[in-house]
PDB file of C-alpha atoms and ligand atoms in Angstrom:
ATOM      1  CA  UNK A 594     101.698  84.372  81.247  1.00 49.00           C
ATOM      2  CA  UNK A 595     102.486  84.565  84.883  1.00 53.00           C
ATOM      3  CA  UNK A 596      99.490  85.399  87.702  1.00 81.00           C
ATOM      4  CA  UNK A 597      98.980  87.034  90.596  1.00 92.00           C
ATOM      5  CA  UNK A 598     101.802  89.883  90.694  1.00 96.00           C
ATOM      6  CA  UNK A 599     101.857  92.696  93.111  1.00 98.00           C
ATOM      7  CA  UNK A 600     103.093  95.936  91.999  1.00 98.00           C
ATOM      8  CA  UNK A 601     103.944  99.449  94.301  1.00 98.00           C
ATOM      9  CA  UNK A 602     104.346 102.834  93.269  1.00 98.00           C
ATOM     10  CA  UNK A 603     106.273 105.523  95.616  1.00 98.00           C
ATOM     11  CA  UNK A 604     107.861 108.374  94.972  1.00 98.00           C
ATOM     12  CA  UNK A 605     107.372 112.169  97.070  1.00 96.00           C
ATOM     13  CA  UNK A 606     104.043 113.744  96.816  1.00 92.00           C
ATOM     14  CA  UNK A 607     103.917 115.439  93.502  1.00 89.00           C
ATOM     15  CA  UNK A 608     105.825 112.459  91.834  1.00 91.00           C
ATOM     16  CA  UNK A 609     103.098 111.914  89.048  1.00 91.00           C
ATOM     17  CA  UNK A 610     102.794 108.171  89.502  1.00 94.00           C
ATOM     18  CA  UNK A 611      98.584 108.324  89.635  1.00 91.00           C
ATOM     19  CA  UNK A 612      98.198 108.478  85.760  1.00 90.00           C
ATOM     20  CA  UNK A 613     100.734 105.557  85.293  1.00 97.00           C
ATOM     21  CA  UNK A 614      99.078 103.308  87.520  1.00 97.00           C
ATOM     22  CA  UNK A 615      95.996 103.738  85.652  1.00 96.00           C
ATOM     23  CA  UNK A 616      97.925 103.483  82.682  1.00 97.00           C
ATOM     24  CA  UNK A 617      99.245 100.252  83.711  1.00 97.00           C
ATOM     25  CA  UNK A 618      95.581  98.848  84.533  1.00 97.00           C
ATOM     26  CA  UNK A 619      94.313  99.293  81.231  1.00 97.00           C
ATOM     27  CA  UNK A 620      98.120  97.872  79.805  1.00 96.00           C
ATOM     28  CA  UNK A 621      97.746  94.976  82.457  1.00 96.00           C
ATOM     29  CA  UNK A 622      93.927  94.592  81.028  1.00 97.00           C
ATOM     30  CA  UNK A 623      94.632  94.513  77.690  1.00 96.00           C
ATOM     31  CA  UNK A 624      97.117  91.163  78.293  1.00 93.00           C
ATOM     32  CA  UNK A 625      94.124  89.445  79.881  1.00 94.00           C
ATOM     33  CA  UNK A 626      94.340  89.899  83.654  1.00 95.00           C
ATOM     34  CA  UNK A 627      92.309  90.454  85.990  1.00 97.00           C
ATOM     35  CA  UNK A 628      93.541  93.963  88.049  1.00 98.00           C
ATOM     36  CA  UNK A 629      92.718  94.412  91.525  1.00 98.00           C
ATOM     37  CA  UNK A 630      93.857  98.771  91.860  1.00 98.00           C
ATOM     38  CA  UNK A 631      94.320  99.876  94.924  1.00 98.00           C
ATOM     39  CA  UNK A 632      95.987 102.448  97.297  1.00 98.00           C
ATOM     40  CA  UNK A 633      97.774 103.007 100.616  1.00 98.00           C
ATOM     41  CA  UNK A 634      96.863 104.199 103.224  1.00 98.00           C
ATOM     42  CA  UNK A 635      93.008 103.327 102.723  1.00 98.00           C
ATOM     43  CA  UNK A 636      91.850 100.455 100.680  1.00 98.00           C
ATOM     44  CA  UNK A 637      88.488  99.380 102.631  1.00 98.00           C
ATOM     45  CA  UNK A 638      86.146 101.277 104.356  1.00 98.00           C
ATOM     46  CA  UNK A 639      88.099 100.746 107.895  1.00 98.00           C
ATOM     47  CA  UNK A 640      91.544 101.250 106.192  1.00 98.00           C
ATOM     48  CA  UNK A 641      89.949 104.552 104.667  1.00 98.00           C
ATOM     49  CA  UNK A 642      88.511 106.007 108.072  1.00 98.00           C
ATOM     50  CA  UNK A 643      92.699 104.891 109.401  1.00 98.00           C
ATOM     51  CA  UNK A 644      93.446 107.058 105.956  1.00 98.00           C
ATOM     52  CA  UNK A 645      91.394 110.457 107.201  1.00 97.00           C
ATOM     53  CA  UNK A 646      92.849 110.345 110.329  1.00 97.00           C
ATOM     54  CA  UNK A 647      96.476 109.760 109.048  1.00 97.00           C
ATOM     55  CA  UNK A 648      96.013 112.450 106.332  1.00 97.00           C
ATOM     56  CA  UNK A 649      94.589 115.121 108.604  1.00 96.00           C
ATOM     57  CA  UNK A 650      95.076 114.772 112.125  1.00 96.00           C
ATOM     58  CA  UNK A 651      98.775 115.707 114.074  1.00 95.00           C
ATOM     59  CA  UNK A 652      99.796 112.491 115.940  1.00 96.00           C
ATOM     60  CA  UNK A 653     102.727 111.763 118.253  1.00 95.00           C
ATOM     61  CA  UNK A 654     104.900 110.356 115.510  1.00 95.00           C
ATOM     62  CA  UNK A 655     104.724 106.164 116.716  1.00 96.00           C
ATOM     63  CA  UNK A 656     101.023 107.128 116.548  1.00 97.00           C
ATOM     64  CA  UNK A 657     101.216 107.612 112.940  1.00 98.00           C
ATOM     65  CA  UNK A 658     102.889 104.763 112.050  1.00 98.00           C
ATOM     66  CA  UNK A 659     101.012 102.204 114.322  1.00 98.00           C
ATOM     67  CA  UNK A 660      97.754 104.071 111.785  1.00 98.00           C
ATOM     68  CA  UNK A 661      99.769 103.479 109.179  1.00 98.00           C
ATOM     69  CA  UNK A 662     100.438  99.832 109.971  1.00 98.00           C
ATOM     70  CA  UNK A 663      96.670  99.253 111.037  1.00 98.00           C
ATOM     71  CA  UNK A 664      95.570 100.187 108.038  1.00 98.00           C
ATOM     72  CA  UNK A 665      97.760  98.227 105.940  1.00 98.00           C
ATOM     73  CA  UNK A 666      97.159  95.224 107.834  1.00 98.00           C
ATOM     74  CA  UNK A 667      93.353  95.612 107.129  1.00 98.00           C
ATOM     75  CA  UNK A 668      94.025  96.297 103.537  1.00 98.00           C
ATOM     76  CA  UNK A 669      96.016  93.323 103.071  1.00 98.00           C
ATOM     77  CA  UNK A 670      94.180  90.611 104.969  1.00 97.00           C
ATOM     78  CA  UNK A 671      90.341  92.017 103.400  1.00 98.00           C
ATOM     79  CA  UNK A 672      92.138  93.505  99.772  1.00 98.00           C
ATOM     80  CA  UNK A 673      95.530  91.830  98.769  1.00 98.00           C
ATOM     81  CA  UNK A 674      95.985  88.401  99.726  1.00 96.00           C
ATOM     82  CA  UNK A 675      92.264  87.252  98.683  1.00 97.00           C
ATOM     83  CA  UNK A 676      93.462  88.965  95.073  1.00 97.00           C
ATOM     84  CA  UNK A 677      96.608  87.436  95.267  1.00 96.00           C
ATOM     85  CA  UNK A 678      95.359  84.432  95.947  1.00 95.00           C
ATOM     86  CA  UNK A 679      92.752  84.449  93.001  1.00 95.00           C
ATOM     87  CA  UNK A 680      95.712  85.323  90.868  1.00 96.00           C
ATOM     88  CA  UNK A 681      95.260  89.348  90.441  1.00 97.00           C
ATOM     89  CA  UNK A 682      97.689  91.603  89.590  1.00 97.00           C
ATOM     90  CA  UNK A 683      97.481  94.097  92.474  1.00 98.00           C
ATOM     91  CA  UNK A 684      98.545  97.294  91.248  1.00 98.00           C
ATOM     92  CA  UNK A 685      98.951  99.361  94.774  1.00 98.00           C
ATOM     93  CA  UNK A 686      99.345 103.143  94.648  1.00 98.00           C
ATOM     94  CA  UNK A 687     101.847 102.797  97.998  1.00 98.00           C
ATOM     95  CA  UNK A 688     102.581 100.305 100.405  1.00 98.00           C
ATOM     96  CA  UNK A 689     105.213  99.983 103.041  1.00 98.00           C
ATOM     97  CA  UNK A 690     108.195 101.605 101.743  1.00 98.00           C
ATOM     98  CA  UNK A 691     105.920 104.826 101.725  1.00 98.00           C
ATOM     99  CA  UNK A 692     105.731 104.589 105.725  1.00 98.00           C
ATOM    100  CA  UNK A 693     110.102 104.077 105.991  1.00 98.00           C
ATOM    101  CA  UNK A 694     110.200 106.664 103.741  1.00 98.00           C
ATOM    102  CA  UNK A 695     107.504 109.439 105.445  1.00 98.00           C
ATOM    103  CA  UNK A 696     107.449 107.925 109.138  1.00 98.00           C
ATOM    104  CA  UNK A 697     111.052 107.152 109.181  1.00 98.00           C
ATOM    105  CA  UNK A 698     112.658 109.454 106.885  1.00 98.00           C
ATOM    106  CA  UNK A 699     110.401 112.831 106.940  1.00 97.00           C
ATOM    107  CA  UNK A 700     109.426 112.070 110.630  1.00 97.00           C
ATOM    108  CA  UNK A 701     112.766 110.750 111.559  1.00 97.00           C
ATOM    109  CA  UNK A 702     110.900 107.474 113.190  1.00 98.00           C
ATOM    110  CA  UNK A 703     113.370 104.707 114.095  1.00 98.00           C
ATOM    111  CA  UNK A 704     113.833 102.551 111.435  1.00 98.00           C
ATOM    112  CA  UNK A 705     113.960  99.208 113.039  1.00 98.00           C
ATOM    113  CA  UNK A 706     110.911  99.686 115.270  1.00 98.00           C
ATOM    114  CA  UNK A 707     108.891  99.992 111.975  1.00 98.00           C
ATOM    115  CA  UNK A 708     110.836  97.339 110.727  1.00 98.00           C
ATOM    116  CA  UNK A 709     109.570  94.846 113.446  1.00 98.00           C
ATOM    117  CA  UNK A 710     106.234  96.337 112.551  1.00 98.00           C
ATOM    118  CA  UNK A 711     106.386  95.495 109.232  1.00 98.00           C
ATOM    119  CA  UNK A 712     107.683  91.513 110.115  1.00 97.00           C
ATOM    120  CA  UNK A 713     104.182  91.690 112.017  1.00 97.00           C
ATOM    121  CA  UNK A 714     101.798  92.862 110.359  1.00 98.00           C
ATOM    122  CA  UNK A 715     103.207  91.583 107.101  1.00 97.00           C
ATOM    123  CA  UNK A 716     103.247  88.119 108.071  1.00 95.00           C
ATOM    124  CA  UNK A 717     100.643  86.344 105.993  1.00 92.00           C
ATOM    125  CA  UNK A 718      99.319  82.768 105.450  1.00 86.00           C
ATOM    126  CA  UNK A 719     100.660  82.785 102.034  1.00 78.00           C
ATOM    127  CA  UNK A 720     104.285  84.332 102.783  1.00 75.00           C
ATOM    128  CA  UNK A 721     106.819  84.317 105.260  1.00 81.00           C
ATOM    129  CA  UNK A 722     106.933  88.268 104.612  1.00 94.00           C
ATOM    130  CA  UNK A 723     104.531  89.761 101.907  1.00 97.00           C
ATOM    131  CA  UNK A 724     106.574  92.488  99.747  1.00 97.00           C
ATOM    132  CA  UNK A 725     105.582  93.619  96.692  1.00 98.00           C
ATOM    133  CA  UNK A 726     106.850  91.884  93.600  1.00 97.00           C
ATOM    134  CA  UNK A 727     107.790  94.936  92.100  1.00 98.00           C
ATOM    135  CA  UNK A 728     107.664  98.493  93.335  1.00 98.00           C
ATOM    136  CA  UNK A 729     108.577 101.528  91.432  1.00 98.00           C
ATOM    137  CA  UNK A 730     109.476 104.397  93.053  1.00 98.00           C
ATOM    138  CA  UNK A 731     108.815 108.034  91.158  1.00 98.00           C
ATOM    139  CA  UNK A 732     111.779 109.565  91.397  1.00 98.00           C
ATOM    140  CA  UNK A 733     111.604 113.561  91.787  1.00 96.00           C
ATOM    141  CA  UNK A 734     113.792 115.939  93.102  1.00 96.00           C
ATOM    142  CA  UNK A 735     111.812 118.208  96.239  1.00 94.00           C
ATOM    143  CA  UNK A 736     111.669 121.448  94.305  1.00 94.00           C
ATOM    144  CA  UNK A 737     110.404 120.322  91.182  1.00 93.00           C
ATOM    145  CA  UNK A 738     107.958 118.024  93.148  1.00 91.00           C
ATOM    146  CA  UNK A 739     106.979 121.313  95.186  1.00 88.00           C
ATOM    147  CA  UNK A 740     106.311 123.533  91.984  1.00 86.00           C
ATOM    148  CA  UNK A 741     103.712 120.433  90.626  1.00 84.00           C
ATOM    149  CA  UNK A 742     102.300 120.660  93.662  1.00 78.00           C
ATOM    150  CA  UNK A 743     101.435 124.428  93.812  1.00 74.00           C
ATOM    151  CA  UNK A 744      98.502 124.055  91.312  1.00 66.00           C
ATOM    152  CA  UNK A 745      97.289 121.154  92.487  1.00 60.00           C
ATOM    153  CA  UNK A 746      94.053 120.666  95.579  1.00 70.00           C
ATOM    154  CA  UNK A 747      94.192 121.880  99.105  1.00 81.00           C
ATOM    155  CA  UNK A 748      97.371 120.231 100.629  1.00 87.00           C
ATOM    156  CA  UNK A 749      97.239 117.591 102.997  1.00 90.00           C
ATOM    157  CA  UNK A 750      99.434 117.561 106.293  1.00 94.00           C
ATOM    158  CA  UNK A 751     101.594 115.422 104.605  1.00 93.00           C
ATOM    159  CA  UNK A 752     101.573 117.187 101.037  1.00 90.00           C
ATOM    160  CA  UNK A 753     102.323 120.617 103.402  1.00 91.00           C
ATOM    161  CA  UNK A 754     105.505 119.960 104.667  1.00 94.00           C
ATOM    162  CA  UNK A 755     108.678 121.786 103.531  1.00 93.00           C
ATOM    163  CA  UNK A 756     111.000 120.920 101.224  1.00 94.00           C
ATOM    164  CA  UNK A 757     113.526 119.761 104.026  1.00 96.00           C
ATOM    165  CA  UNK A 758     110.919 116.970 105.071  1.00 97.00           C
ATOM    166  CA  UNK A 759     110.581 115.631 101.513  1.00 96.00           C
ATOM    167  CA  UNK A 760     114.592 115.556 101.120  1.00 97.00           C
ATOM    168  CA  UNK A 761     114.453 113.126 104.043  1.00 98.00           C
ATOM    169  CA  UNK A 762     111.850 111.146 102.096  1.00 98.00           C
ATOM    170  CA  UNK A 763     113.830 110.724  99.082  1.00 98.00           C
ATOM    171  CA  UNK A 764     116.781 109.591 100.895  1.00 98.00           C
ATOM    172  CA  UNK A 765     114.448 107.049 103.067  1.00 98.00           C
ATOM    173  CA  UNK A 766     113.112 105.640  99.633  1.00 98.00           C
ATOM    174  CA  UNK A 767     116.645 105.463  98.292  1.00 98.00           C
ATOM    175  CA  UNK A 768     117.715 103.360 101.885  1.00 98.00           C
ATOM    176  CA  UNK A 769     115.105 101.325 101.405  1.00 98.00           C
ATOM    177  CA  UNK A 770     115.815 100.542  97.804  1.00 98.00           C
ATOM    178  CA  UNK A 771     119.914 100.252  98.688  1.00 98.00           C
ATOM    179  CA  UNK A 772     118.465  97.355 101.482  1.00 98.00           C
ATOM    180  CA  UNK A 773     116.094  95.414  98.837  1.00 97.00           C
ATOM    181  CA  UNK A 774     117.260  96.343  95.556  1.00 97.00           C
ATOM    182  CA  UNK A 775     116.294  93.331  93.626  1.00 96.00           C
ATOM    183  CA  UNK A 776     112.257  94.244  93.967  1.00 97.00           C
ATOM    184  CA  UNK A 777     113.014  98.179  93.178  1.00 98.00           C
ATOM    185  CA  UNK A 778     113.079 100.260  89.871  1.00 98.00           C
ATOM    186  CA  UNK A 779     113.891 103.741  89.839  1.00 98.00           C
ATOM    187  CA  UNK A 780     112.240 105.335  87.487  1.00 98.00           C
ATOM    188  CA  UNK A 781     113.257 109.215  86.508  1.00 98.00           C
ATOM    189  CA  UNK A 782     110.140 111.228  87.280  1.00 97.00           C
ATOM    190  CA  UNK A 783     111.394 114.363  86.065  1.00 97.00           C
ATOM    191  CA  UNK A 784     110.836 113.837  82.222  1.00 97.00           C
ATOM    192  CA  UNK A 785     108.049 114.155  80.259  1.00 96.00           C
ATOM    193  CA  UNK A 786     104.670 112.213  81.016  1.00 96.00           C
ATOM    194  CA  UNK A 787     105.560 109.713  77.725  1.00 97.00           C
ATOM    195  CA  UNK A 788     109.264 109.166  78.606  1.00 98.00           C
ATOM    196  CA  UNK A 789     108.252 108.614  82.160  1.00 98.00           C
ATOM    197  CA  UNK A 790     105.429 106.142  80.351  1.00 98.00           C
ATOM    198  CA  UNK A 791     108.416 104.868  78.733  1.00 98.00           C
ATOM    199  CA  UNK A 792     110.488 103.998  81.586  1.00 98.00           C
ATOM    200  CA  UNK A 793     107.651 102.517  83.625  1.00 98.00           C
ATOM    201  CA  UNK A 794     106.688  99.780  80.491  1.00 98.00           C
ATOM    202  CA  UNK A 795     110.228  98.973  79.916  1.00 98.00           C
ATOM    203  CA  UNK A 796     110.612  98.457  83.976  1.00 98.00           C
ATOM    204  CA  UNK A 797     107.290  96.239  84.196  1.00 97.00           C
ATOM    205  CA  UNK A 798     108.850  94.307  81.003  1.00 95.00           C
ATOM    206  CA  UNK A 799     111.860  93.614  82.238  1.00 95.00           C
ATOM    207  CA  UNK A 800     110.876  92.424  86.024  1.00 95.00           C
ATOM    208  CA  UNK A 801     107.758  90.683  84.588  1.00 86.00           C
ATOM    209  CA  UNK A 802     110.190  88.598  82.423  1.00 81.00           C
ATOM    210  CA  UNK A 803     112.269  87.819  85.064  1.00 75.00           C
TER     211      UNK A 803
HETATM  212  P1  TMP B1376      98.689 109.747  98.318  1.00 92.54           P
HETATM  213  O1  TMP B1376      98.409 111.220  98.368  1.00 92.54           O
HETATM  214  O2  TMP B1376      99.765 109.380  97.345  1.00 92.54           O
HETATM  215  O3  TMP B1376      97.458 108.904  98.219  1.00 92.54           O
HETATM  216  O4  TMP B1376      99.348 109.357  99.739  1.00 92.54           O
HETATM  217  C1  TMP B1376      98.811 109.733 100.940  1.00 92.54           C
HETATM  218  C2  TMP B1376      99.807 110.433 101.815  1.00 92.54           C
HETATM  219  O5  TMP B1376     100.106 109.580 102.928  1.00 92.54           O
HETATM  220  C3  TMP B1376     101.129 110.800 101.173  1.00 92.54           C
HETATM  221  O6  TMP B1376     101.442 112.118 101.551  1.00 92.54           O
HETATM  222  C4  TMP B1376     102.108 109.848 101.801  1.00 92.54           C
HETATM  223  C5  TMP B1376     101.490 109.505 103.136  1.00 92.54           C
HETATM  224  N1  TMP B1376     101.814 108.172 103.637  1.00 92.54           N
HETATM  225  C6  TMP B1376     102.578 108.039 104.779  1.00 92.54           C
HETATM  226  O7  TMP B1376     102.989 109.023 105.378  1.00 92.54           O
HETATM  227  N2  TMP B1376     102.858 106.783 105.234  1.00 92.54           N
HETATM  228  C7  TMP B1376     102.397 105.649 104.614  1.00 92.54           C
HETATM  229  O8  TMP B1376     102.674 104.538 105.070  1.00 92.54           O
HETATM  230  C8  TMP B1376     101.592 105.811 103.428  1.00 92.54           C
HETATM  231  C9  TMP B1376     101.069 104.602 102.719  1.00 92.54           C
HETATM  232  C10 TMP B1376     101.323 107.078 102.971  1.00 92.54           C
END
């Protein structure tokens, strides 16, 4: 069985990817690996402080991603790569494609200034340019994201924005899917919880055969 696989999960706040990524620990468990679980922004103790201030402070919109960015780089050099490298499967709630699709699609950031970011700060020992393995991305439409979201905690400043700002994320995702598609699996989020299961085994199956 093969080692050391790094999954992502995306989608628009509301998206209901949290209970599949556990899900997918105890599935990945059960087969006998070891499961590093993990989440974006945040991740360490630093990464987490970069993960309060992202989450609740307004920032001049290069400021957010360069927070973004710092964060991730922490997470990966102190989280990731030593689980990679011990064979893992990470299983990462988020990673980059979440800061294309909020920085550059909700905030309207320019795409290939975070895309040099990304060739930074994603440069590793181990890889010319770490990328997850596999990332699925929770696909929901705005509105029925926004109605989920009306029962749920006190919103963030991210989980407060309009509707308009998570149409922008969608289509971001869906760029950023379009410009790596071989790594990407859409899964339809607006089903119920066990087709949605469903869709997320079968995806894992097929890219973990491949
Ligand atoms: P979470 O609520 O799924 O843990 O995600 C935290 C919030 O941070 C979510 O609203 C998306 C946002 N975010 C960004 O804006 N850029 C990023 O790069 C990441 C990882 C998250």
């Amino acid at each position: 069985m093969r080692q050391s696989w790094f999954v992502s999960f995306e989608g628009i706040d509301g998206a209901g990817k949290s209970t599949h990524i556990e899900g997918l620990a105890a599935w990945f468990k059960g087969k006998g690996h070891a499961v590093t679980l993990t989440r974006e922004p945040g991740g360490t103790p630093l990464a987490e402080k970069f993960r309060d201030l992202a989450l609740h402070e307004s920032m001049d919109a290069l400021t957010e991603a360069l927070v973004m960015f710092a964060a991730r780089r922490e997470h990966l050099m102190q989280v990731i790569e030593p689980a990679l490298a011990r064979g893992d499967v990470v299983l990462c709630d988020r990673f980059t494609d979440a800061t294309f699709a909020y920085q550059g699609g909700g905030r309207g950031f320019d795409w290939e200034v975070l895309q040099s970011l990304e060739r930074m700060v994603q440069h590793v020992p181990a890889s010319v340019l770490r990328q997850p393995d596999l990332t699925l991305w929770f696909d929901l439409p705005p509105e029925v994201a926004a109605q989920r979201l009306t029962t749920a905690r006190v919103p963030d400043k991210f989980e407060s924005q309009p509707q308009s700002f998570f149409r922008e994320v969608r289509s971001a995702y869906a760029r950023r899917m379009a410009e790596m598609p071989k790594r990407f699996a859409q899964i339809d989020a607006n089903q119920s919880r066990d087709a949605v299961w469903h869709d997320v085994l079968i995806a894992v199956q097929r890219a973990y055969q491949a």
